[in-house]
CSV table of C-alpha atoms in Angstrom, one decimal:
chain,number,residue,atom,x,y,z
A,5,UNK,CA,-225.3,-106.9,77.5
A,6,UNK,CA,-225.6,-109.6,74.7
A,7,UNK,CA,-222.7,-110.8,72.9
A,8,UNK,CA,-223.8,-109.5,69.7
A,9,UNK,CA,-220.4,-109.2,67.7
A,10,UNK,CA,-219.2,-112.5,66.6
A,11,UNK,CA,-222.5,-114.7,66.6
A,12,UNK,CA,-224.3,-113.7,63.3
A,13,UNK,CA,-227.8,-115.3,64.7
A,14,UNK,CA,-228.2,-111.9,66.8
A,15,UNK,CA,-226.8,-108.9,64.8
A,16,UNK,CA,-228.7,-106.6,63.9
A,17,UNK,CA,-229.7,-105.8,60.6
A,18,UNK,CA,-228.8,-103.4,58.3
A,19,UNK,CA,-231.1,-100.9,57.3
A,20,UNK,CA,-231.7,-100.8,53.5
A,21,UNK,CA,-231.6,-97.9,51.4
A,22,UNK,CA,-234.5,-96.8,50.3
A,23,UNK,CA,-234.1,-95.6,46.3
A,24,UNK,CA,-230.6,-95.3,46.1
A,25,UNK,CA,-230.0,-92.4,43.1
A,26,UNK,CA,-226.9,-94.5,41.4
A,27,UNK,CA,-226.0,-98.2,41.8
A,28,UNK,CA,-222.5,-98.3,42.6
A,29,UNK,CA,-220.0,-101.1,40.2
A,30,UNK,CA,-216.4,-102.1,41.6
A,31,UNK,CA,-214.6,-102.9,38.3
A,32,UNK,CA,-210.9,-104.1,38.8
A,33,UNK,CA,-208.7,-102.6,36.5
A,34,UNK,CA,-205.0,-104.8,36.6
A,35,UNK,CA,-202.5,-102.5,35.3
A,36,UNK,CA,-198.9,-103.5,33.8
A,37,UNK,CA,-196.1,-102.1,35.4
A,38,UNK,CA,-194.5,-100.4,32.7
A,39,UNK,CA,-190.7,-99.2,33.9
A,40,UNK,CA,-189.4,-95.8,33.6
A,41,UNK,CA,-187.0,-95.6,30.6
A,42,UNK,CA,-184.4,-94.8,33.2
A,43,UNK,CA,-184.7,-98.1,35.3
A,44,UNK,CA,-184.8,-99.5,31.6
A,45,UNK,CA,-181.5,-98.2,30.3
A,46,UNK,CA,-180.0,-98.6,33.7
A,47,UNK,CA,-181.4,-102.2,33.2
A,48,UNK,CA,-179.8,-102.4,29.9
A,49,UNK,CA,-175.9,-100.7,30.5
A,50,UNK,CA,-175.9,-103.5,33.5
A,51,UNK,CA,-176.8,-106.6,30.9
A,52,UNK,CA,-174.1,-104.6,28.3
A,53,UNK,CA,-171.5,-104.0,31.3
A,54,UNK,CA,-171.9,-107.8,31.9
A,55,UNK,CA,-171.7,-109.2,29.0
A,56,UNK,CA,-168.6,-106.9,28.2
A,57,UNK,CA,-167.0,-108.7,30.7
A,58,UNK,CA,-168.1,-111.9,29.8
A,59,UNK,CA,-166.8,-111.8,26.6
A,60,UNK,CA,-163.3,-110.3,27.7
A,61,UNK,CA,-163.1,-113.2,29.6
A,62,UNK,CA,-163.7,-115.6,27.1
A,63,UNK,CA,-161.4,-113.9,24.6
A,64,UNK,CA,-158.5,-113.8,27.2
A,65,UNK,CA,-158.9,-117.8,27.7
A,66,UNK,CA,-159.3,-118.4,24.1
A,67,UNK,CA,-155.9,-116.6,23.8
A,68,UNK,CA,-154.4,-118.3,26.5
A,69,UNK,CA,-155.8,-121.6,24.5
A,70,UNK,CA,-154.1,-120.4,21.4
A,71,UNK,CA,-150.7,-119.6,23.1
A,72,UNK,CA,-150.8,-122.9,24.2
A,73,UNK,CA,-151.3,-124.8,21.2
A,74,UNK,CA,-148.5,-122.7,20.0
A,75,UNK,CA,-146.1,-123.5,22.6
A,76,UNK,CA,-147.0,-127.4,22.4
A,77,UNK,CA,-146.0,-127.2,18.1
A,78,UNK,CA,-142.9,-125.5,18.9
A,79,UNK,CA,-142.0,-128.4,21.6
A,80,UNK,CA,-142.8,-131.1,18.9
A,81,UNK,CA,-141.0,-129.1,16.4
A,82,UNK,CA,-137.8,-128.7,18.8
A,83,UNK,CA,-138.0,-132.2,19.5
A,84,UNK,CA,-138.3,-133.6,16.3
A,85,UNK,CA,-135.5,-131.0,14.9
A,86,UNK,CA,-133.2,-132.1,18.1
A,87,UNK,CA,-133.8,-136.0,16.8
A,88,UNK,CA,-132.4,-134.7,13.0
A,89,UNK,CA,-129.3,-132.6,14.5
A,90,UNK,CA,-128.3,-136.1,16.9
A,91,UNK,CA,-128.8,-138.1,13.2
A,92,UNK,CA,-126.7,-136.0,11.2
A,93,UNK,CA,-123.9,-135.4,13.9
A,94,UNK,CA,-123.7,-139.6,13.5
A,95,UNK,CA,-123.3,-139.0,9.8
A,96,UNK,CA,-121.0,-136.0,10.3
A,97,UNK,CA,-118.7,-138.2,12.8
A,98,UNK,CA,-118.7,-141.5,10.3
A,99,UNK,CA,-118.0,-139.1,7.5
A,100,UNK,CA,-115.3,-137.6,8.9
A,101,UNK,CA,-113.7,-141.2,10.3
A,102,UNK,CA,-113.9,-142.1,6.4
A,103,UNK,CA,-112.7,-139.0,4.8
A,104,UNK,CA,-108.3,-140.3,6.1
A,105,UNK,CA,-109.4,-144.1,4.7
A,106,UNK,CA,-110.5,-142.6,1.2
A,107,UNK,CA,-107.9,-140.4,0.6
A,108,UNK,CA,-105.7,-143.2,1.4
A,109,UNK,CA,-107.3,-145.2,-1.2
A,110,UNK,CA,-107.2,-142.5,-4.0
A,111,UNK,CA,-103.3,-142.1,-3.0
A,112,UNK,CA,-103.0,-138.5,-0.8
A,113,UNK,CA,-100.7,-139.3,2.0
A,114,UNK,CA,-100.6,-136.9,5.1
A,115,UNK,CA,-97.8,-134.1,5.0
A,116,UNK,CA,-95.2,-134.6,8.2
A,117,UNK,CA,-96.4,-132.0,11.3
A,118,UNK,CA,-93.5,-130.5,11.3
A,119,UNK,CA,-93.5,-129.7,7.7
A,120,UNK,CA,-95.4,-126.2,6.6
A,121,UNK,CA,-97.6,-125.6,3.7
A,122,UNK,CA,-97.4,-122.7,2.1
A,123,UNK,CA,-100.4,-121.4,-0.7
A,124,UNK,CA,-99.1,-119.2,-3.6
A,125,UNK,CA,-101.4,-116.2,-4.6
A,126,UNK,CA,-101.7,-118.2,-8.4
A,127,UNK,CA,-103.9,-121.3,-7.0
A,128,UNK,CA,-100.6,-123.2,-6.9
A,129,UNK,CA,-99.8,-125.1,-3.9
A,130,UNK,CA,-96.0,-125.2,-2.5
A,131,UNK,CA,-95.1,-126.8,0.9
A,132,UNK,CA,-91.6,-125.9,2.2
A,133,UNK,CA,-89.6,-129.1,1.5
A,134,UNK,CA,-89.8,-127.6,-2.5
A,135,UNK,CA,-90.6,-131.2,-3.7
């Protein structure tokens, strides 16, 4: 037996139709997939559901940023208000070391400590050595 199936030279010919009634066309058709709507709103809640997400994300960090910002004034503002309550403690302290040298000056002399003061309903004052 010849080897007749891969060499070309000796296969045999085909016979040939004779009048063949139609001639047959191969036309190829390409078709778009076109999804199902419900692969396309599937599709769609998953994009929404994501970008829900997304942006609660973003608006919790932005928050966070905001808190932050707020905490960082209210250091500044406690620091600079600490600065102004250590200033006027100075002035309080050298006020009240001057108030003794002024009233000396003016002519108020301190009352004895064993000596007691005592205020009349009228405005009056009267201590208790009835000077």
């Amino acid at each position: 037996m010849a080897y007749t199936r891969g060499n070309l030279a000796v296969q045999p010919k085909r016979k040939q139709e004779v009048n063949p009634l139609y001639r047959e066309k191969t036309k190829v058709v390409t078709r778009r997939m076109v999804l199902p709507t419900q692969e396309k709103l599937l599709y769609m809640l998953t994009l929404g559901a994501f970008v829900l997400v997304a942006v609660a994300l973003i608006w919790r960090y932005v928050h966070i940023y905001d808190l932050n910002m707020q905490a960082q004034k209210l250091d500044s503002k406690i620091a600079e208000t600490q600065k102004q309550i250590a200033t006027y403690q100075m002035e309080k302290q050298s006020l009240e070391q001057q108030v003794a040298v002024k009233a000396e000056k003016l002519g108020y002399i301190q009352p004895p400590e064993d000596s007691t003061i005592y205020v009349s309903t009228k405005g009056t004052a009267a201590d208790g050595n009835d000077n």
